[in-house]
CSV table of C-alpha atoms and ligand atoms in Angstrom, one decimal:
chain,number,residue,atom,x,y,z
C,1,UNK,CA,135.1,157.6,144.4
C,2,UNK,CA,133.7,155.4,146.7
C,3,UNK,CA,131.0,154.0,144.0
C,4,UNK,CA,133.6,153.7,141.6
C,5,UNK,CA,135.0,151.4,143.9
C,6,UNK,CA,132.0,149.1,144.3
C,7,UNK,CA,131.9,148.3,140.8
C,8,UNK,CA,135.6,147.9,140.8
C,9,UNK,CA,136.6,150.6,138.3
C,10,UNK,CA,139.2,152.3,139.8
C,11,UNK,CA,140.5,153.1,136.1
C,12,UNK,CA,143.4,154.8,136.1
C,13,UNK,CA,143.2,158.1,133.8
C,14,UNK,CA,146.9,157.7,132.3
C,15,UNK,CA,146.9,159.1,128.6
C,16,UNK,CA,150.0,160.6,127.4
C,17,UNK,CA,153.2,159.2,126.5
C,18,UNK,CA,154.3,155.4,127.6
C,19,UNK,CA,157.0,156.8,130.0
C,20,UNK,CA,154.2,158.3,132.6
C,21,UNK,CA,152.5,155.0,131.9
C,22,UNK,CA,155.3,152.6,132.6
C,23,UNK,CA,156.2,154.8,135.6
C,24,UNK,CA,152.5,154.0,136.7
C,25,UNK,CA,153.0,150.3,135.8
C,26,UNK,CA,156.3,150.0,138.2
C,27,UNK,CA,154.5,151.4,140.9
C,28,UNK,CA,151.1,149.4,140.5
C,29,UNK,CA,153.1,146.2,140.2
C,30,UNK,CA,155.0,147.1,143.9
C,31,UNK,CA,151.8,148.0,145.3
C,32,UNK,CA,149.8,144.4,144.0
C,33,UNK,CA,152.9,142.5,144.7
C,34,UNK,CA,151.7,140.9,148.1
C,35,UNK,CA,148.8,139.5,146.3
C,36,UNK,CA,150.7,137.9,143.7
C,37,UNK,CA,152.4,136.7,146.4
C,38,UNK,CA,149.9,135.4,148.6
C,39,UNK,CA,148.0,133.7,145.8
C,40,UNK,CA,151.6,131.9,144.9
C,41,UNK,CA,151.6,130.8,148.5
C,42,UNK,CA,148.2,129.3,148.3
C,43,UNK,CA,149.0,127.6,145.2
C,44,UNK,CA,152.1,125.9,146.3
C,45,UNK,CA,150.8,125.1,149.7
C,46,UNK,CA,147.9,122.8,147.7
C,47,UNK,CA,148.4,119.4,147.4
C,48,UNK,CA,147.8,119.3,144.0
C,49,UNK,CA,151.2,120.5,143.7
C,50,UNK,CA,154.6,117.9,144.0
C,51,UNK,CA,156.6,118.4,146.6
C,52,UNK,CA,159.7,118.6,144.0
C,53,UNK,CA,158.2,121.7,141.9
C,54,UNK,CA,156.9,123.5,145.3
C,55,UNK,CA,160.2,123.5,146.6
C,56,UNK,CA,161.5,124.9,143.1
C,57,UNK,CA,159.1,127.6,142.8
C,58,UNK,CA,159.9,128.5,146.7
C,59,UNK,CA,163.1,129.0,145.4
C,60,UNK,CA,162.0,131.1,142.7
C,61,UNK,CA,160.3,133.3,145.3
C,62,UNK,CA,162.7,133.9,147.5
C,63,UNK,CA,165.5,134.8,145.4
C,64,UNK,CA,163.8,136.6,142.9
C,65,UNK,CA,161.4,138.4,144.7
C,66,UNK,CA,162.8,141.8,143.0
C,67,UNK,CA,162.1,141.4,139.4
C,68,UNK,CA,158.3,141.4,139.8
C,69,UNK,CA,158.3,144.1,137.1
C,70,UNK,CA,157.2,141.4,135.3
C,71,UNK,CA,154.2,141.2,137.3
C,72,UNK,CA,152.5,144.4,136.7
C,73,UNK,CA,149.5,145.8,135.9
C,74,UNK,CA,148.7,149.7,136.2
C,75,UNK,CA,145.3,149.1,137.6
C,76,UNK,CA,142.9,146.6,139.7
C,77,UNK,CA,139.3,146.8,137.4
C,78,UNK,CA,136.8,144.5,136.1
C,79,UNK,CA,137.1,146.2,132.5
C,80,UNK,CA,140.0,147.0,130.5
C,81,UNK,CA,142.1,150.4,131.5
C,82,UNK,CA,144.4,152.2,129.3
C,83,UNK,CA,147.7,151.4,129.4
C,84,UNK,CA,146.7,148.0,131.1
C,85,UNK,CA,149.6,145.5,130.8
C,86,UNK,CA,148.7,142.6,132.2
C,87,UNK,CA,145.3,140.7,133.0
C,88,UNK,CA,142.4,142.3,134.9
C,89,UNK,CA,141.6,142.2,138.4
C,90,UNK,CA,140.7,138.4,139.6
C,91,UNK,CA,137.3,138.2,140.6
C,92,UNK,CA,137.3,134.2,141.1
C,93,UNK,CA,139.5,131.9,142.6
C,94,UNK,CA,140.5,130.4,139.1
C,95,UNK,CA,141.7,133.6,137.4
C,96,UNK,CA,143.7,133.9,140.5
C,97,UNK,CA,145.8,130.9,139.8
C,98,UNK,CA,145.9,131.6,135.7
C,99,UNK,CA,147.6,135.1,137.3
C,100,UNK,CA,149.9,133.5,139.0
C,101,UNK,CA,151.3,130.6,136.5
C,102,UNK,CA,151.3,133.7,134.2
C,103,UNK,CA,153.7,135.3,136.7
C,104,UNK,CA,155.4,131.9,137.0
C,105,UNK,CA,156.0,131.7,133.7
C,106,UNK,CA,158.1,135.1,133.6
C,107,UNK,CA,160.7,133.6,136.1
C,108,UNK,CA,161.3,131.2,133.0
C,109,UNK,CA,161.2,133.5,130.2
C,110,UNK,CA,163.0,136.2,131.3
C,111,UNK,CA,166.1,134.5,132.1
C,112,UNK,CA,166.4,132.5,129.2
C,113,UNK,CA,165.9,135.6,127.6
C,114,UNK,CA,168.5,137.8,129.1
C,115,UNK,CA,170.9,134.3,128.6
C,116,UNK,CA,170.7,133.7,124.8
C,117,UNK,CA,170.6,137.5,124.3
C,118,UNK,CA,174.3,137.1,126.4
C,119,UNK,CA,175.5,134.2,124.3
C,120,UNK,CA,174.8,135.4,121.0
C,121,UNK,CA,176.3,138.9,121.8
C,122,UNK,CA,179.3,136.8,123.3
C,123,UNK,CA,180.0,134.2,120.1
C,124,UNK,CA,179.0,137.1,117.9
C,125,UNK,CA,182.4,139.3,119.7
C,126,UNK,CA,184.2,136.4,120.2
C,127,UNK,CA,184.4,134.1,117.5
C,128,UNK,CA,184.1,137.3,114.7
C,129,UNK,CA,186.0,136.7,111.6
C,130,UNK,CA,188.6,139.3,112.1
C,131,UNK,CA,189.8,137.8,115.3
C,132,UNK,CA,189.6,134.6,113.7
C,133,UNK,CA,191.3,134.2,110.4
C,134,UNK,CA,191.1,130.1,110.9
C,135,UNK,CA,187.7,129.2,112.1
C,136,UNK,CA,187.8,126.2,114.7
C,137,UNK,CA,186.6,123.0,113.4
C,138,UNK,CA,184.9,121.8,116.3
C,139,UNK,CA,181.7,119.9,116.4
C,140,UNK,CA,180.9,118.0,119.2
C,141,UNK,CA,181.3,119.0,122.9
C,142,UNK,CA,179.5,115.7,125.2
C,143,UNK,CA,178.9,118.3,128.3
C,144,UNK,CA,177.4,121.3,126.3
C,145,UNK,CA,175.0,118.6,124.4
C,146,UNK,CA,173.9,117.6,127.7
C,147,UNK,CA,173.4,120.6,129.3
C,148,UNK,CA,171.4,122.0,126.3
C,149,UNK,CA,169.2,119.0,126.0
C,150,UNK,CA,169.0,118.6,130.5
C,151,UNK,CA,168.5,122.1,130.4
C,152,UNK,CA,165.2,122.6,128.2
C,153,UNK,CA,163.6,119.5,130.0
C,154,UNK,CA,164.1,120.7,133.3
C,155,UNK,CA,162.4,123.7,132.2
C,156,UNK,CA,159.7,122.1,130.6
C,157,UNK,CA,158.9,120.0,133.2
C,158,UNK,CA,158.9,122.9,135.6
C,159,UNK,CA,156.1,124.8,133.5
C,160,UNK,CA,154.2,121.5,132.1
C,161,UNK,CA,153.2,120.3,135.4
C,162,UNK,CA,151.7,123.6,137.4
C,163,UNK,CA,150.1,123.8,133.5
C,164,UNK,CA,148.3,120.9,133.6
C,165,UNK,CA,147.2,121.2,136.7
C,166,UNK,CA,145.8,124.4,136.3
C,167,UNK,CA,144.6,122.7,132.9
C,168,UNK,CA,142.4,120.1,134.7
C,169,UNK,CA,141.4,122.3,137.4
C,170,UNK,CA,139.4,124.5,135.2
C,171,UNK,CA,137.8,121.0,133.7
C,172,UNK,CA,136.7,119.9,137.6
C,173,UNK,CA,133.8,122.2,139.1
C,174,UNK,CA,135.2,121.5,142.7
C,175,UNK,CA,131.2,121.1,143.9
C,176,UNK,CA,127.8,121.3,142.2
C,177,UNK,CA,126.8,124.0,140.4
C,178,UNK,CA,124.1,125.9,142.0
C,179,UNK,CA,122.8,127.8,139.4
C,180,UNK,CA,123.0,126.6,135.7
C,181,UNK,CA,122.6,129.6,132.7
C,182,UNK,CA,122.6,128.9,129.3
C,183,UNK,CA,124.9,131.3,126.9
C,184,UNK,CA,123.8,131.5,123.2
C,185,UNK,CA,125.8,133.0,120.5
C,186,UNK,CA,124.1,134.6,117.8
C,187,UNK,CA,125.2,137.0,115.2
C,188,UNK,CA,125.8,139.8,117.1
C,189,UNK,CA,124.1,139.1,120.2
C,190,UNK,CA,124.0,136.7,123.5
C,191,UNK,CA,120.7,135.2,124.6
C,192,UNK,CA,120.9,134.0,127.8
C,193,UNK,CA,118.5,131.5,129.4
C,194,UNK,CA,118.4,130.7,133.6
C,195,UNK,CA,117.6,127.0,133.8
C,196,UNK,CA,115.9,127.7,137.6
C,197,UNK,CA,112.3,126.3,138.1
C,198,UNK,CA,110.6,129.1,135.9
C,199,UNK,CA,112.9,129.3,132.7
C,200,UNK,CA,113.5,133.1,132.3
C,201,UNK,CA,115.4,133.9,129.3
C,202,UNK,CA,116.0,137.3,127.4
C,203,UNK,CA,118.5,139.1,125.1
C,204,UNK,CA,121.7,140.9,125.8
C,205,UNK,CA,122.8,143.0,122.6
C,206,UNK,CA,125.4,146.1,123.0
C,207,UNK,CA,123.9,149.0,124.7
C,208,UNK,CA,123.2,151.8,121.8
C,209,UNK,CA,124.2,155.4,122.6
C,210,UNK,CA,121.0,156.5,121.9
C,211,UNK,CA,119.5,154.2,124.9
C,212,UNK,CA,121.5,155.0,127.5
C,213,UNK,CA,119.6,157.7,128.9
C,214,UNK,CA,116.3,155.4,128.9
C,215,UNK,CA,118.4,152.7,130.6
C,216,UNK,CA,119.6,154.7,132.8
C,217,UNK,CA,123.2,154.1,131.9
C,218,UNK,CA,124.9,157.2,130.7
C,219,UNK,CA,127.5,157.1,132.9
C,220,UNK,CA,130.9,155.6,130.4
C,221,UNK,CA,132.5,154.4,133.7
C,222,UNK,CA,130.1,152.3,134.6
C,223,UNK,CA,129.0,151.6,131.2
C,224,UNK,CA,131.9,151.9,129.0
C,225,UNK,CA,131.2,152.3,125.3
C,226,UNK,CA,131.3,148.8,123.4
C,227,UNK,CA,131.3,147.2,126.7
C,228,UNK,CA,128.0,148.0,128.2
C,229,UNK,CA,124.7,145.7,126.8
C,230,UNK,CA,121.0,146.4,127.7
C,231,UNK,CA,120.5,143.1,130.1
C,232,UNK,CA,123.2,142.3,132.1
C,233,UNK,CA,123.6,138.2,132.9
C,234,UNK,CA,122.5,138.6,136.6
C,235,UNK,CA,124.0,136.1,139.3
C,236,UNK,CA,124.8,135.7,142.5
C,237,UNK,CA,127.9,136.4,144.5
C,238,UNK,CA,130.4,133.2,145.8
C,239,UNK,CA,127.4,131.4,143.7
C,240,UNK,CA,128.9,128.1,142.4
C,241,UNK,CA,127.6,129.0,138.4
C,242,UNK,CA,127.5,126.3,135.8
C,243,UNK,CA,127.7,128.1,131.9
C,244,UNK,CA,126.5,126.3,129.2
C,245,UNK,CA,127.5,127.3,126.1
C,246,UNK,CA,126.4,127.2,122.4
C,247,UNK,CA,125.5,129.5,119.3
C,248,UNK,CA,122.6,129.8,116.6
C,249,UNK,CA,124.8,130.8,113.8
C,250,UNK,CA,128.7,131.0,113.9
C,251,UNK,CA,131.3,130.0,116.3
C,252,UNK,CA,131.2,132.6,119.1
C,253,UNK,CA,133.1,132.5,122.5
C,254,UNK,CA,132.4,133.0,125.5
C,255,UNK,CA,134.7,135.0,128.1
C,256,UNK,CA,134.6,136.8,130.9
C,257,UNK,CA,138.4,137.7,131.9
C,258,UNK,CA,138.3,138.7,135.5
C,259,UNK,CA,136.7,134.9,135.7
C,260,UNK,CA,139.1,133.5,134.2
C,261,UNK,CA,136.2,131.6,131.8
C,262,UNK,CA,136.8,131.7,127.6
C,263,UNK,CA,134.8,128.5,125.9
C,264,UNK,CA,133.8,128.3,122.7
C,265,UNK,CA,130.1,128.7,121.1
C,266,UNK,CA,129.4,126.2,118.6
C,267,UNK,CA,126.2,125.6,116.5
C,268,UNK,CA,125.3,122.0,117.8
C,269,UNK,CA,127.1,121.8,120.3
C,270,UNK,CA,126.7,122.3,124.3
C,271,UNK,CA,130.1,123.5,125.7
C,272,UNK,CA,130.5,123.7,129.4
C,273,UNK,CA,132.6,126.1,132.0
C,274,UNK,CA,131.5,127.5,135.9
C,275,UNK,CA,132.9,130.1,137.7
C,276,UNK,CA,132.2,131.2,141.0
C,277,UNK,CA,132.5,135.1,141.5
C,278,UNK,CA,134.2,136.2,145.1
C,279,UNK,CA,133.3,139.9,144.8
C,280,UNK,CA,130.0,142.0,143.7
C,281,UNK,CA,129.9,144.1,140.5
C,282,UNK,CA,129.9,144.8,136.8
C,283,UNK,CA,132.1,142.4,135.2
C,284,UNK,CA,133.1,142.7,131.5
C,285,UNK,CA,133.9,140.7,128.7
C,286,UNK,CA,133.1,139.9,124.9
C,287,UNK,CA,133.2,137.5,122.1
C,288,UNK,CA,136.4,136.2,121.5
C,289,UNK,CA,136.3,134.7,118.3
C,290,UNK,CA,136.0,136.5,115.6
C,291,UNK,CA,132.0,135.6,114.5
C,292,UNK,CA,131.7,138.5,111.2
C,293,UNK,CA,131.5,141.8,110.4
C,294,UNK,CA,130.2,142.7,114.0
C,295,UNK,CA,132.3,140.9,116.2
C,296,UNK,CA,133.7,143.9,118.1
C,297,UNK,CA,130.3,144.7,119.2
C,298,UNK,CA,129.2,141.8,121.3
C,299,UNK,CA,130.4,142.2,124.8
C,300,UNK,CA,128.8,140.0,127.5
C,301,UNK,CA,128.2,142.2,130.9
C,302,UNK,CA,127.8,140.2,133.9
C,303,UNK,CA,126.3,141.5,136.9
C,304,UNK,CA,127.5,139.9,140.3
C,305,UNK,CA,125.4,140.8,143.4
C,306,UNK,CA,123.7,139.4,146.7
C,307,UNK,CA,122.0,136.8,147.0
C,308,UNK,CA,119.0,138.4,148.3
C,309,UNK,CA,119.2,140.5,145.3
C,310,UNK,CA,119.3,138.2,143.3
C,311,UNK,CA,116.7,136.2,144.2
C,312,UNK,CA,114.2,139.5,143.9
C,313,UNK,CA,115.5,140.6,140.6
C,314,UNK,CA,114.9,137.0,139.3
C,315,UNK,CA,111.2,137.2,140.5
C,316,UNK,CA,110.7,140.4,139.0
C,317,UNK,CA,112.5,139.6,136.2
C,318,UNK,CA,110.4,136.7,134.9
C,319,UNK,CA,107.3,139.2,134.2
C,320,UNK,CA,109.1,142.5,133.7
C,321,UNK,CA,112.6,142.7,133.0
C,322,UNK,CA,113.8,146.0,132.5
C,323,UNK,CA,111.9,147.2,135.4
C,324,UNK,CA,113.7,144.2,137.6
C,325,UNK,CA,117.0,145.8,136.1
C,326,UNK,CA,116.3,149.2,136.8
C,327,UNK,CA,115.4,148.2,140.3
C,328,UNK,CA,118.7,146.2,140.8
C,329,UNK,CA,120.7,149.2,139.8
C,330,UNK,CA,119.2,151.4,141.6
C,331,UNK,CA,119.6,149.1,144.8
C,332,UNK,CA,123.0,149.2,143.9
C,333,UNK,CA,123.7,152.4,143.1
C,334,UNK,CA,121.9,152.9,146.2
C,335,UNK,CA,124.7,150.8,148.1
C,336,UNK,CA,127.5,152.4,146.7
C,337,UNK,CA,126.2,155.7,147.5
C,338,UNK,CA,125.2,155.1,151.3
C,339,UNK,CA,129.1,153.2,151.8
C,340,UNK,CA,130.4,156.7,150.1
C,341,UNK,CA,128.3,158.6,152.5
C,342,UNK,CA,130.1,156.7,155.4
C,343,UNK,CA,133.3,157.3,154.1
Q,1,CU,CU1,130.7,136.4,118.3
């Protein structure tokens, strides 16, 4: 269980019928609600954030700190989980705050929701023809106009504003980057390339079933099927990481969810995003726009670990690279398997 933990897949095995599953999505919601709150907290508490809109959104918290259904998600993993609802688990700073302007965005959708759903089932009772045999002629009201146009624009205002923020905070890299990799697209593949003093570069293509035993990788939690590749992007953990992105053939794109990173591959073209991953493990995305006939089957696995580790895996790596990745797992295999020990 423990390991299972270190990589961050505590899946949830919940096949059936939606009712178990919503059932498990009520009580995973109440049990991730202090995060959601805490990272609301930290958002609002930035200065980025006006004074006007932070004390709005306080309001928001307080008095509708019940209705975080709208918040859920059945499980915390760095992969897709049945029945998932929502996003994955944050690994980075960034996807943290995309979480929570998601969750923002509910307070605002939900309620106008629920209130047109009320006024159309109201006119639709009230004003029926049968009740009505002369229909009123009116066609201007001054205060409804300008509560329906106020309305909207307070509204707007109060999503537009966190948005752009969030917006240009995923175009400002708040330092340097201290590692730079190059991502390359190709039809149906990603070559990666570490731009560090000795270039090392190799393929990552979707692990085969046949090669899992030779990789060592045959167990599906780990290394889910259409998830799993052969060579894992390698870098280091709360590792300011510049991504630069093209493609050889199509337009590809790049994402890693738990990052909170998606950019586009394009032929010619250098496209740039960074993360910088808080937690060690196997992270897991995949090309997100559609590139051909094998576009399912291009995932991008990204391997977060120490910075000691990484530092021997890339040395090995730049003469022998499967047998610097077979060393890496089994150091941390080896990890999760002494912190189970002590459990
Ligand atoms: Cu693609």
């Amino acid at each position: 269980m423990r390991r299972e933990k270190e990589y961050g897949l505590n899946q949830l095995e919940t096949v059936g019928i939606p009712v178990p599953a919503l059932f498990v999505i009520l009580v995973g919601t109440a049990a991730r609600n202090w995060e959601t709150k805490r990272a609301m907290r930290n958002f609002l508490a930035s200065a980025r954030f006006p004074a006007s809109a932070r004390f709005l959104s306080a309001r928001f918290l307080s008095t509708c700190a019940a209705a975080t259904i709208f918040a859920g998600t059945s499980a915390r993993a760095d992969q897709p989980v049945e029945w998932e609802t929502t996003f994955q688990a944050p690994a980075t700073d960034m996807m943290r705050q995309i979480e929570w302007f998601g969750n923002y965005t509910m307070w605002f959708i939900a309620p106008i929701t629920i209130l047109v759903l009320l006024l159309l089932a109201y006119c639709i009772v009230k004003f029926r023809a049968s009740v009505n045999p002369v229909p009123s002629k009116t066609s201007h009201n001054t205060l409804i106009e300008v509560v329906w146009t106020v309305g909207p624009v307070v509204v707007l205002l109060c999503l537009a504003i966190p948005s752009f923020q969030l917006l240009t905070a995923q175009y400002t890299p708040p330092e340097d980057a201290k590692l730079t990799v190059k991502a390359t697209g190709n039809q149906w593949n990603w070559d990666y390339e570490y731009q560090t003093d000795n270039t090392l570069s190799f393929n990552s293509a979707i692990l085969q079933d046949g090669d899992r035993a030779k990789a060592g990788k045959e167990d599906r939690k780990v290394y889910p099927r259409l998830l799993a590749v052969d060579n894992e992007l390698v870098v280091p953990v709360n590792t300011m990481t510049r991504v630069l992105v093209t493609a050889t053939d199509v337009i590809h794109s790049f994402a890693m969810p738990s990052f909170g990173i998606k950019i586009d591959a394009i032929p010619g073209r250098t496209n740039e995003t960074w993360f910088k991953a808080e937690k060690e493990g196997l992270y897991y995305g995949q090309c997100s726009q559609l590139c051909g006939k094998d576009h399912a089957f291009m995932p991008i696995a990204i391997r977060v670990v120490s910075d000691a580790q990484f530092k021997t895996w890339l040395a090995a790596a730049k003469t022998d690279l499967p047998g610097a990745n077979k060393t890496l797992m089994a150091e941390v295999d080896g990890q999760n398997k002494v912190a189970a020990a002590g459990n």
